[in-house]
Amino acid sequence: MIPLAVDAATAFQLPAEASEYAARYDQLFAVLFWGSVFFFVVLIGPMTYFAIRYRRKDDTVPATPTPHELTHNMKLELFWIFVPLALVLLLFGWGFYEYSDALTPPANAMTIRATGMIKPSWQWRFEYPDGTETSEVHVPIGRPVKFLITSKDTIHSLYIPAMRLKMDAVPGRFTSWWFEPTKPGTYQIFCAEYCGDAHSQMRSKLVVETPEKYRAWLKQNANVASLPPAELGRKIYEGKGACIACHTIDGSPRVGPSWKGLWGKV
């Protein structure tokens, strides 16, 4: 990591840095931004000055130089070829390193499966290794977390600004991204890929908390397989869009038949 005197998140009014990766991402962003400003001034400034200072002031058409009158400076040409090339390769290497690192989680990372879906409503569903499934994410501070991302229908994009995490959710395949939260708090999760008329409502929350609070939350939302059959059935019915979208349990009509009174019948 290259130390910078300026806090990039504050200087550019970016969301708070809530992960170790976010600080590195913001440093690269700051270098690209100020580098662009520097070269804009160095190139556009003299170009603007010369355009004004040496503009043609009458209708006289200057003579076109013949080939033998044209000259060049080989050292200057080589400088303008290889110095920009070296800078571009340096930035590419830095960006590629950060991107590759974000795709390669440490061995102790906790894997959470994130699924984007349109039905029964635009939402994200998160599944933990023990089978616990929720509509928002709880993670312990200081523990690497890997998202295994997919979609049930169309292309979505899991976006957590405070973590500088953004990755497409593609139906029929898995993508991944990892981060290590460094600040407790509640952070907004968005879908960053237009996926339908309720795209803007496809929001969730990431809750970063102490290990003690996380363990208490995980115990409260324990593995659904340990629940009583009736409670387990209700969780599956409410959590799986294919069930609640078509069937009711109170006898009211919907796309499919109601499940009321079906217990014990063939």
PDB file of C-alpha atoms in Angstrom:
ATOM      1  CA  MET A   1       0.000   0.000   0.000  1.00  0.00           C
ATOM      2  CA  ILE A   2       1.314   3.439  -0.911  1.00  0.00           C
ATOM      3  CA  PRO A   3       0.821   5.897   2.008  1.00  0.00           C
ATOM      4  CA  LEU A   4      -0.880   9.161   1.074  1.00  0.00           C
ATOM      5  CA  ALA A   5      -1.125  12.269   3.202  1.00  0.00           C
ATOM      6  CA  VAL A   6      -4.740  12.892   2.147  1.00  0.00           C
ATOM      7  CA  ASP A   7      -7.673  10.726   3.232  1.00  0.00           C
ATOM      8  CA  ALA A   8      -9.142   9.888  -0.188  1.00  0.00           C
ATOM      9  CA  ALA A   9     -12.593   9.040   1.172  1.00  0.00           C
ATOM     10  CA  THR A  10     -12.835  12.463   2.826  1.00  0.00           C
ATOM     11  CA  ALA A  11     -11.210  14.394  -0.021  1.00  0.00           C
ATOM     12  CA  PHE A  12     -13.505  12.954  -2.683  1.00  0.00           C
ATOM     13  CA  GLN A  13     -16.639  12.681  -0.507  1.00  0.00           C
ATOM     14  CA  LEU A  14     -16.679   8.909  -0.900  1.00  0.00           C
ATOM     15  CA  PRO A  15     -18.544   6.634   1.543  1.00  0.00           C
ATOM     16  CA  ALA A  16     -16.753   5.829   4.776  1.00  0.00           C
ATOM     17  CA  GLU A  17     -13.966   3.266   4.450  1.00  0.00           C
ATOM     18  CA  ALA A  18     -15.278   0.229   6.322  1.00  0.00           C
ATOM     19  CA  SER A  19     -12.900  -2.455   5.036  1.00  0.00           C
ATOM     20  CA  GLU A  20      -9.178  -2.895   4.572  1.00  0.00           C
ATOM     21  CA  TYR A  21      -9.706  -3.172   0.825  1.00  0.00           C
ATOM     22  CA  ALA A  22     -11.587   0.160   0.743  1.00  0.00           C
ATOM     23  CA  ALA A  23      -8.508   2.119   1.875  1.00  0.00           C
ATOM     24  CA  ARG A  24      -6.372   0.552  -0.860  1.00  0.00           C
ATOM     25  CA  TYR A  25      -9.056   1.152  -3.465  1.00  0.00           C
ATOM     26  CA  ASP A  26      -9.312   4.826  -2.494  1.00  0.00           C
ATOM     27  CA  GLN A  27      -5.545   5.306  -2.703  1.00  0.00           C
ATOM     28  CA  LEU A  28      -5.528   3.996  -6.261  1.00  0.00           C
ATOM     29  CA  PHE A  29      -8.492   6.245  -7.070  1.00  0.00           C
ATOM     30  CA  ALA A  30      -6.647   9.276  -5.633  1.00  0.00           C
ATOM     31  CA  VAL A  31      -3.506   8.549  -7.668  1.00  0.00           C
ATOM     32  CA  LEU A  32      -5.540   8.211 -10.878  1.00  0.00           C
ATOM     33  CA  PHE A  33      -7.488  11.402 -10.155  1.00  0.00           C
ATOM     34  CA  TRP A  34      -4.546  13.640  -9.252  1.00  0.00           C
ATOM     35  CA  GLY A  35      -2.455  12.122 -12.035  1.00  0.00           C
ATOM     36  CA  SER A  36      -5.190  13.042 -14.494  1.00  0.00           C
ATOM     37  CA  VAL A  37      -5.328  16.578 -13.088  1.00  0.00           C
ATOM     38  CA  PHE A  38      -1.532  16.927 -13.370  1.00  0.00           C
ATOM     39  CA  PHE A  39      -1.344  15.770 -16.989  1.00  0.00           C
ATOM     40  CA  PHE A  40      -4.390  17.833 -17.926  1.00  0.00           C
ATOM     41  CA  VAL A  41      -2.644  20.990 -16.679  1.00  0.00           C
ATOM     42  CA  VAL A  42       0.736  20.020 -18.202  1.00  0.00           C
ATOM     43  CA  LEU A  43      -0.729  19.221 -21.638  1.00  0.00           C
ATOM     44  CA  ILE A  44      -3.822  21.391 -22.028  1.00  0.00           C
ATOM     45  CA  GLY A  45      -2.256  24.450 -20.365  1.00  0.00           C
ATOM     46  CA  PRO A  46       0.634  24.926 -22.855  1.00  0.00           C
ATOM     47  CA  MET A  47      -1.607  23.872 -25.749  1.00  0.00           C
ATOM     48  CA  THR A  48      -4.097  26.599 -24.852  1.00  0.00           C
ATOM     49  CA  TYR A  49      -1.297  29.167 -24.422  1.00  0.00           C
ATOM     50  CA  PHE A  50       0.282  28.338 -27.813  1.00  0.00           C
ATOM     51  CA  ALA A  51      -3.113  28.388 -29.542  1.00  0.00           C
ATOM     52  CA  ILE A  52      -3.673  31.945 -28.292  1.00  0.00           C
ATOM     53  CA  ARG A  53      -0.091  33.235 -28.436  1.00  0.00           C
ATOM     54  CA  TYR A  54       0.729  31.998 -31.920  1.00  0.00           C
ATOM     55  CA  ARG A  55      -2.668  32.159 -33.580  1.00  0.00           C
ATOM     56  CA  ARG A  56      -2.764  33.517 -37.112  1.00  0.00           C
ATOM     57  CA  LYS A  57      -3.694  37.196 -37.059  1.00  0.00           C
ATOM     58  CA  ASP A  58      -4.212  37.873 -40.766  1.00  0.00           C
ATOM     59  CA  ASP A  59      -5.331  36.097 -43.922  1.00  0.00           C
ATOM     60  CA  THR A  60      -1.840  35.195 -45.015  1.00  0.00           C
ATOM     61  CA  VAL A  61      -1.551  31.479 -45.686  1.00  0.00           C
ATOM     62  CA  PRO A  62       1.791  30.183 -44.406  1.00  0.00           C
ATOM     63  CA  ALA A  63       3.879  28.175 -46.807  1.00  0.00           C
ATOM     64  CA  THR A  64       3.690  24.423 -46.347  1.00  0.00           C
ATOM     65  CA  PRO A  65       7.121  23.086 -45.346  1.00  0.00           C
ATOM     66  CA  THR A  66       8.717  20.621 -47.715  1.00  0.00           C
ATOM     67  CA  PRO A  67       9.780  17.203 -46.413  1.00  0.00           C
ATOM     68  CA  HIS A  68      13.470  18.118 -46.226  1.00  0.00           C
ATOM     69  CA  GLU A  69      12.583  21.111 -44.029  1.00  0.00           C
ATOM     70  CA  LEU A  70      10.822  18.955 -41.394  1.00  0.00           C
ATOM     71  CA  THR A  71      12.932  17.985 -38.416  1.00  0.00           C
ATOM     72  CA  HIS A  72      12.417  15.844 -35.340  1.00  0.00           C
ATOM     73  CA  ASN A  73      14.086  15.123 -32.014  1.00  0.00           C
ATOM     74  CA  MET A  74      14.594  11.383 -31.558  1.00  0.00           C
ATOM     75  CA  LYS A  75      15.290  11.651 -27.816  1.00  0.00           C
ATOM     76  CA  LEU A  76      12.116  13.659 -27.240  1.00  0.00           C
ATOM     77  CA  GLU A  77      10.040  11.209 -29.287  1.00  0.00           C
ATOM     78  CA  LEU A  78      11.417   8.234 -27.363  1.00  0.00           C
ATOM     79  CA  PHE A  79      10.740  10.059 -24.096  1.00  0.00           C
ATOM     80  CA  TRP A  80       7.078  10.663 -25.031  1.00  0.00           C
ATOM     81  CA  ILE A  81       6.698   7.011 -26.049  1.00  0.00           C
ATOM     82  CA  PHE A  82       8.328   5.137 -23.177  1.00  0.00           C
ATOM     83  CA  VAL A  83       7.616   7.368 -20.168  1.00  0.00           C
ATOM     84  CA  PRO A  84       3.799   7.357 -20.689  1.00  0.00           C
ATOM     85  CA  LEU A  85       4.004   3.622 -21.468  1.00  0.00           C
ATOM     86  CA  ALA A  86       5.837   2.990 -18.189  1.00  0.00           C
ATOM     87  CA  LEU A  87       3.255   5.029 -16.245  1.00  0.00           C
ATOM     88  CA  VAL A  88       0.337   3.202 -17.854  1.00  0.00           C
ATOM     89  CA  LEU A  89       1.921  -0.204 -17.170  1.00  0.00           C
ATOM     90  CA  LEU A  90       2.565   0.817 -13.560  1.00  0.00           C
ATOM     91  CA  LEU A  91      -1.092   1.770 -13.042  1.00  0.00           C
ATOM     92  CA  PHE A  92      -2.238  -1.369 -14.826  1.00  0.00           C
ATOM     93  CA  GLY A  93      -0.047  -3.534 -12.603  1.00  0.00           C
ATOM     94  CA  TRP A  94      -1.320  -1.804  -9.460  1.00  0.00           C
ATOM     95  CA  GLY A  95      -4.959  -2.143 -10.508  1.00  0.00           C
ATOM     96  CA  PHE A  96      -4.529  -5.766 -11.612  1.00  0.00           C
ATOM     97  CA  TYR A  97      -2.884  -6.645  -8.303  1.00  0.00           C
ATOM     98  CA  GLU A  98      -5.757  -5.132  -6.304  1.00  0.00           C
ATOM     99  CA  TYR A  99      -8.380  -6.805  -8.520  1.00  0.00           C
ATOM    100  CA  SER A 100      -6.656 -10.195  -8.298  1.00  0.00           C
ATOM    101  CA  ASP A 101      -6.355  -9.868  -4.527  1.00  0.00           C
ATOM    102  CA  ALA A 102     -10.085  -9.098  -4.252  1.00  0.00           C
ATOM    103  CA  LEU A 103     -10.835 -12.357  -6.078  1.00  0.00           C
ATOM    104  CA  THR A 104      -8.515 -14.487  -3.903  1.00  0.00           C
ATOM    105  CA  PRO A 105      -9.858 -14.785  -0.346  1.00  0.00           C
ATOM    106  CA  PRO A 106      -7.690 -16.046   2.524  1.00  0.00           C
ATOM    107  CA  ALA A 107      -8.124 -19.627   3.686  1.00  0.00           C
ATOM    108  CA  ASN A 108     -10.045 -18.601   6.817  1.00  0.00           C
ATOM    109  CA  ALA A 109     -12.658 -16.525   4.953  1.00  0.00           C
ATOM    110  CA  MET A 110     -16.295 -17.178   5.806  1.00  0.00           C
ATOM    111  CA  THR A 111     -18.327 -17.914   2.659  1.00  0.00           C
ATOM    112  CA  ILE A 112     -21.798 -16.420   2.323  1.00  0.00           C
ATOM    113  CA  ARG A 113     -23.899 -17.153  -0.739  1.00  0.00           C
ATOM    114  CA  ALA A 114     -25.647 -14.053  -2.123  1.00  0.00           C
ATOM    115  CA  THR A 115     -28.530 -14.560  -4.559  1.00  0.00           C
ATOM    116  CA  GLY A 116     -30.300 -11.805  -6.445  1.00  0.00           C
ATOM    117  CA  MET A 117     -33.908 -12.366  -7.459  1.00  0.00           C
ATOM    118  CA  ILE A 118     -36.931 -10.596  -8.883  1.00  0.00           C
ATOM    119  CA  LYS A 119     -39.675 -12.843  -7.446  1.00  0.00           C
ATOM    120  CA  PRO A 120     -41.481 -12.623  -5.090  1.00  0.00           C
ATOM    121  CA  SER A 121     -40.006  -9.120  -4.970  1.00  0.00           C
ATOM    122  CA  TRP A 122     -36.716  -7.502  -5.977  1.00  0.00           C
ATOM    123  CA  GLN A 123     -34.400  -8.647  -3.198  1.00  0.00           C
ATOM    124  CA  TRP A 124     -31.111 -10.182  -2.083  1.00  0.00           C
ATOM    125  CA  ARG A 125     -31.059 -13.449  -0.137  1.00  0.00           C
ATOM    126  CA  PHE A 126     -28.001 -14.528   1.850  1.00  0.00           C
ATOM    127  CA  GLU A 127     -27.243 -18.107   2.884  1.00  0.00           C
ATOM    128  CA  TYR A 128     -24.690 -19.021   5.566  1.00  0.00           C
ATOM    129  CA  PRO A 129     -22.611 -22.229   5.680  1.00  0.00           C
ATOM    130  CA  ASP A 130     -24.956 -23.796   8.272  1.00  0.00           C
ATOM    131  CA  GLY A 131     -28.008 -23.231   6.069  1.00  0.00           C
ATOM    132  CA  THR A 132     -29.229 -20.054   7.776  1.00  0.00           C
ATOM    133  CA  GLU A 133     -30.915 -17.843   5.170  1.00  0.00           C
ATOM    134  CA  THR A 134     -31.650 -14.143   5.693  1.00  0.00           C
ATOM    135  CA  SER A 135     -32.523 -11.002   3.788  1.00  0.00           C
ATOM    136  CA  GLU A 136     -29.682  -8.997   5.366  1.00  0.00           C
ATOM    137  CA  VAL A 137     -26.070  -9.854   6.180  1.00  0.00           C
ATOM    138  CA  HIS A 138     -24.486  -9.979   9.625  1.00  0.00           C
ATOM    139  CA  VAL A 139     -20.700 -10.441   9.820  1.00  0.00           C
ATOM    140  CA  PRO A 140     -18.136 -10.189  12.644  1.00  0.00           C
ATOM    141  CA  ILE A 141     -15.599  -7.390  12.529  1.00  0.00           C
ATOM    142  CA  GLY A 142     -12.066  -8.429  11.560  1.00  0.00           C
ATOM    143  CA  ARG A 143     -13.129 -11.706   9.882  1.00  0.00           C
ATOM    144  CA  PRO A 144     -12.585 -12.116   6.116  1.00  0.00           C
ATOM    145  CA  VAL A 145     -15.893 -12.643   4.309  1.00  0.00           C
ATOM    146  CA  LYS A 146     -16.294 -14.098   0.828  1.00  0.00           C
ATOM    147  CA  PHE A 147     -19.491 -13.559  -1.133  1.00  0.00           C
ATOM    148  CA  LEU A 148     -20.384 -16.309  -3.597  1.00  0.00           C
ATOM    149  CA  ILE A 149     -22.760 -14.445  -5.896  1.00  0.00           C
ATOM    150  CA  THR A 150     -25.406 -15.663  -8.345  1.00  0.00           C
ATOM    151  CA  SER A 151     -28.871 -14.788  -9.651  1.00  0.00           C
ATOM    152  CA  LYS A 152     -32.125 -16.670 -10.075  1.00  0.00           C
ATOM    153  CA  ASP A 153     -33.395 -14.739 -13.071  1.00  0.00           C
ATOM    154  CA  THR A 154     -31.611 -11.805 -14.703  1.00  0.00           C
ATOM    155  CA  ILE A 155     -28.297  -9.980 -14.219  1.00  0.00           C
ATOM    156  CA  HIS A 156     -27.988  -8.108 -10.924  1.00  0.00           C
ATOM    157  CA  SER A 157     -24.943  -6.519  -9.302  1.00  0.00           C
ATOM    158  CA  LEU A 158     -24.112  -6.750  -5.600  1.00  0.00           C
ATOM    159  CA  TYR A 159     -22.840  -3.322  -4.532  1.00  0.00           C
ATOM    160  CA  ILE A 160     -21.706  -2.308  -1.023  1.00  0.00           C
ATOM    161  CA  PRO A 161     -20.182   1.196  -1.339  1.00  0.00           C
ATOM    162  CA  ALA A 162     -18.601   1.292   2.140  1.00  0.00           C
ATOM    163  CA  MET A 163     -16.707  -1.927   1.397  1.00  0.00           C
ATOM    164  CA  ARG A 164     -15.869  -0.859  -2.190  1.00  0.00           C
ATOM    165  CA  LEU A 165     -17.424  -4.153  -3.243  1.00  0.00           C
ATOM    166  CA  LYS A 166     -19.239  -4.500  -6.558  1.00  0.00           C
ATOM    167  CA  MET A 167     -19.696  -7.708  -8.535  1.00  0.00           C
ATOM    168  CA  ASP A 168     -22.272  -8.883 -11.078  1.00  0.00           C
ATOM    169  CA  ALA A 169     -24.734 -11.643 -10.193  1.00  0.00           C
ATOM    170  CA  VAL A 170     -25.204 -13.738 -13.329  1.00  0.00           C
ATOM    171  CA  PRO A 171     -27.829 -16.493 -13.681  1.00  0.00           C
ATOM    172  CA  GLY A 172     -26.345 -19.936 -14.201  1.00  0.00           C
ATOM    173  CA  ARG A 173     -22.884 -19.111 -12.841  1.00  0.00           C
ATOM    174  CA  PHE A 174     -21.076 -17.915  -9.721  1.00  0.00           C
ATOM    175  CA  THR A 175     -18.886 -14.883  -9.191  1.00  0.00           C
ATOM    176  CA  SER A 176     -17.071 -13.966  -5.983  1.00  0.00           C
ATOM    177  CA  TRP A 177     -15.569 -11.068  -4.046  1.00  0.00           C
ATOM    178  CA  TRP A 178     -14.166 -10.829  -0.546  1.00  0.00           C
ATOM    179  CA  PHE A 179     -13.503  -8.151   2.045  1.00  0.00           C
ATOM    180  CA  GLU A 180     -12.509  -7.795   5.686  1.00  0.00           C
ATOM    181  CA  PRO A 181     -14.714  -5.363   7.659  1.00  0.00           C
ATOM    182  CA  THR A 182     -12.825  -2.952   9.898  1.00  0.00           C
ATOM    183  CA  LYS A 183     -15.582  -0.738  11.345  1.00  0.00           C
ATOM    184  CA  PRO A 184     -18.772  -1.818  13.126  1.00  0.00           C
ATOM    185  CA  GLY A 185     -22.005  -0.362  11.809  1.00  0.00           C
ATOM    186  CA  THR A 186     -24.853  -0.859   9.370  1.00  0.00           C
ATOM    187  CA  TYR A 187     -24.093  -0.356   5.687  1.00  0.00           C
ATOM    188  CA  GLN A 188     -26.351  -0.159   2.655  1.00  0.00           C
ATOM    189  CA  ILE A 189     -26.430  -2.843  -0.028  1.00  0.00           C
ATOM    190  CA  PHE A 190     -27.658  -1.954  -3.529  1.00  0.00           C
ATOM    191  CA  CYS A 191     -28.169  -3.573  -6.901  1.00  0.00           C
ATOM    192  CA  ALA A 192     -25.964  -1.673  -9.369  1.00  0.00           C
ATOM    193  CA  GLU A 193     -27.332  -3.300 -12.533  1.00  0.00           C
ATOM    194  CA  TYR A 194     -30.692  -2.176 -13.946  1.00  0.00           C
ATOM    195  CA  CYS A 195     -32.820  -5.307 -13.583  1.00  0.00           C
ATOM    196  CA  GLY A 196     -36.428  -4.140 -13.892  1.00  0.00           C
ATOM    197  CA  ASP A 197     -38.968  -1.574 -12.807  1.00  0.00           C
ATOM    198  CA  ALA A 198     -38.284  -2.112  -9.064  1.00  0.00           C
ATOM    199  CA  HIS A 199     -34.500  -2.057  -9.476  1.00  0.00           C
ATOM    200  CA  SER A 200     -34.115   0.945  -7.161  1.00  0.00           C
ATOM    201  CA  GLN A 201     -35.965  -0.909  -4.380  1.00  0.00           C
ATOM    202  CA  MET A 202     -33.570  -3.860  -4.425  1.00  0.00           C
ATOM    203  CA  ARG A 203     -31.777  -2.900  -1.232  1.00  0.00           C
ATOM    204  CA  SER A 204     -30.532  -4.736   1.823  1.00  0.00           C
ATOM    205  CA  LYS A 205     -28.209  -4.118   4.772  1.00  0.00           C
ATOM    206  CA  LEU A 206     -24.802  -5.313   5.891  1.00  0.00           C
ATOM    207  CA  VAL A 207     -24.410  -5.294   9.671  1.00  0.00           C
ATOM    208  CA  VAL A 208     -20.832  -5.422  10.978  1.00  0.00           C
ATOM    209  CA  GLU A 209     -20.726  -6.202  14.691  1.00  0.00           C
ATOM    210  CA  THR A 210     -18.457  -7.556  17.399  1.00  0.00           C
ATOM    211  CA  PRO A 211     -17.816 -11.319  17.450  1.00  0.00           C
ATOM    212  CA  GLU A 212     -19.959 -11.656  20.583  1.00  0.00           C
ATOM    213  CA  LYS A 213     -22.963  -9.909  19.025  1.00  0.00           C
ATOM    214  CA  TYR A 214     -22.492 -11.866  15.809  1.00  0.00           C
ATOM    215  CA  ARG A 215     -22.522 -15.205  17.656  1.00  0.00           C
ATOM    216  CA  ALA A 216     -25.671 -14.164  19.501  1.00  0.00           C
ATOM    217  CA  TRP A 217     -27.354 -13.198  16.228  1.00  0.00           C
ATOM    218  CA  LEU A 218     -26.276 -16.451  14.584  1.00  0.00           C
ATOM    219  CA  LYS A 219     -27.652 -18.457  17.508  1.00  0.00           C
ATOM    220  CA  GLN A 220     -30.960 -16.608  17.288  1.00  0.00           C
ATOM    221  CA  ASN A 221     -31.131 -17.333  13.541  1.00  0.00           C
ATOM    222  CA  ALA A 222     -29.819 -20.883  13.860  1.00  0.00           C
ATOM    223  CA  ASN A 223     -29.752 -23.511  11.150  1.00  0.00           C
ATOM    224  CA  VAL A 224     -33.305 -23.895   9.857  1.00  0.00           C
ATOM    225  CA  ALA A 225     -32.876 -27.674   9.888  1.00  0.00           C
ATOM    226  CA  SER A 226     -33.048 -27.583  13.698  1.00  0.00           C
ATOM    227  CA  LEU A 227     -36.435 -25.843  13.771  1.00  0.00           C
ATOM    228  CA  PRO A 228     -39.733 -27.593  14.509  1.00  0.00           C
ATOM    229  CA  PRO A 229     -41.446 -28.855  11.320  1.00  0.00           C
ATOM    230  CA  ALA A 230     -44.202 -26.202  11.366  1.00  0.00           C
ATOM    231  CA  GLU A 231     -41.761 -23.311  11.838  1.00  0.00           C
ATOM    232  CA  LEU A 232     -39.361 -24.774   9.281  1.00  0.00           C
ATOM    233  CA  GLY A 233     -42.214 -25.052   6.776  1.00  0.00           C
ATOM    234  CA  ARG A 234     -43.221 -21.439   7.327  1.00  0.00           C
ATOM    235  CA  LYS A 235     -39.643 -20.216   6.835  1.00  0.00           C
ATOM    236  CA  ILE A 236     -39.320 -22.169   3.596  1.00  0.00           C
ATOM    237  CA  TYR A 237     -42.735 -20.938   2.415  1.00  0.00           C
ATOM    238  CA  GLU A 238     -41.937 -17.282   3.151  1.00  0.00           C
ATOM    239  CA  GLY A 239     -38.309 -17.417   2.048  1.00  0.00           C
ATOM    240  CA  LYS A 240     -38.710 -19.201  -1.277  1.00  0.00           C
ATOM    241  CA  GLY A 241     -40.290 -16.983  -3.885  1.00  0.00           C
ATOM    242  CA  ALA A 242     -41.663 -19.911  -5.888  1.00  0.00           C
ATOM    243  CA  CYS A 243     -43.940 -20.902  -2.969  1.00  0.00           C
ATOM    244  CA  ILE A 244     -45.413 -17.662  -1.699  1.00  0.00           C
ATOM    245  CA  ALA A 245     -45.764 -16.205  -5.198  1.00  0.00           C
ATOM    246  CA  CYS A 246     -48.338 -18.841  -6.240  1.00  0.00           C
ATOM    247  CA  HIS A 247     -49.876 -20.401  -3.113  1.00  0.00           C
ATOM    248  CA  THR A 248     -51.638 -19.172   0.022  1.00  0.00           C
ATOM    249  CA  ILE A 249     -52.202 -20.869   3.380  1.00  0.00           C
ATOM    250  CA  ASP A 250     -55.458 -19.123   4.301  1.00  0.00           C
ATOM    251  CA  GLY A 251     -57.681 -20.345   1.449  1.00  0.00           C
ATOM    252  CA  SER A 252     -57.566 -17.139  -0.598  1.00  0.00           C
ATOM    253  CA  PRO A 253     -57.093 -17.565  -4.366  1.00  0.00           C
ATOM    254  CA  ARG A 254     -53.797 -16.971  -6.122  1.00  0.00           C
ATOM    255  CA  VAL A 255     -52.046 -18.343  -9.219  1.00  0.00           C
ATOM    256  CA  GLY A 256     -51.847 -21.845  -7.755  1.00  0.00           C
ATOM    257  CA  PRO A 257     -54.212 -23.675  -5.360  1.00  0.00           C
ATOM    258  CA  SER A 258     -54.244 -22.776  -1.689  1.00  0.00           C
ATOM    259  CA  TRP A 259     -52.509 -25.101   0.757  1.00  0.00           C
ATOM    260  CA  LYS A 260     -55.160 -24.649   3.430  1.00  0.00           C
ATOM    261  CA  GLY A 261     -56.508 -27.965   4.684  1.00  0.00           C
ATOM    262  CA  LEU A 262     -54.040 -30.107   2.713  1.00  0.00           C
ATOM    263  CA  TRP A 263     -52.254 -31.517   5.776  1.00  0.00           C
ATOM    264  CA  GLY A 264     -52.605 -35.329   5.859  1.00  0.00           C
ATOM    265  CA  LYS A 265     -54.239 -35.536   2.418  1.00  0.00           C
ATOM    266  CA  VAL A 266     -52.824 -37.266  -0.649  1.00  0.00           C
TER     267      VAL A 266
END
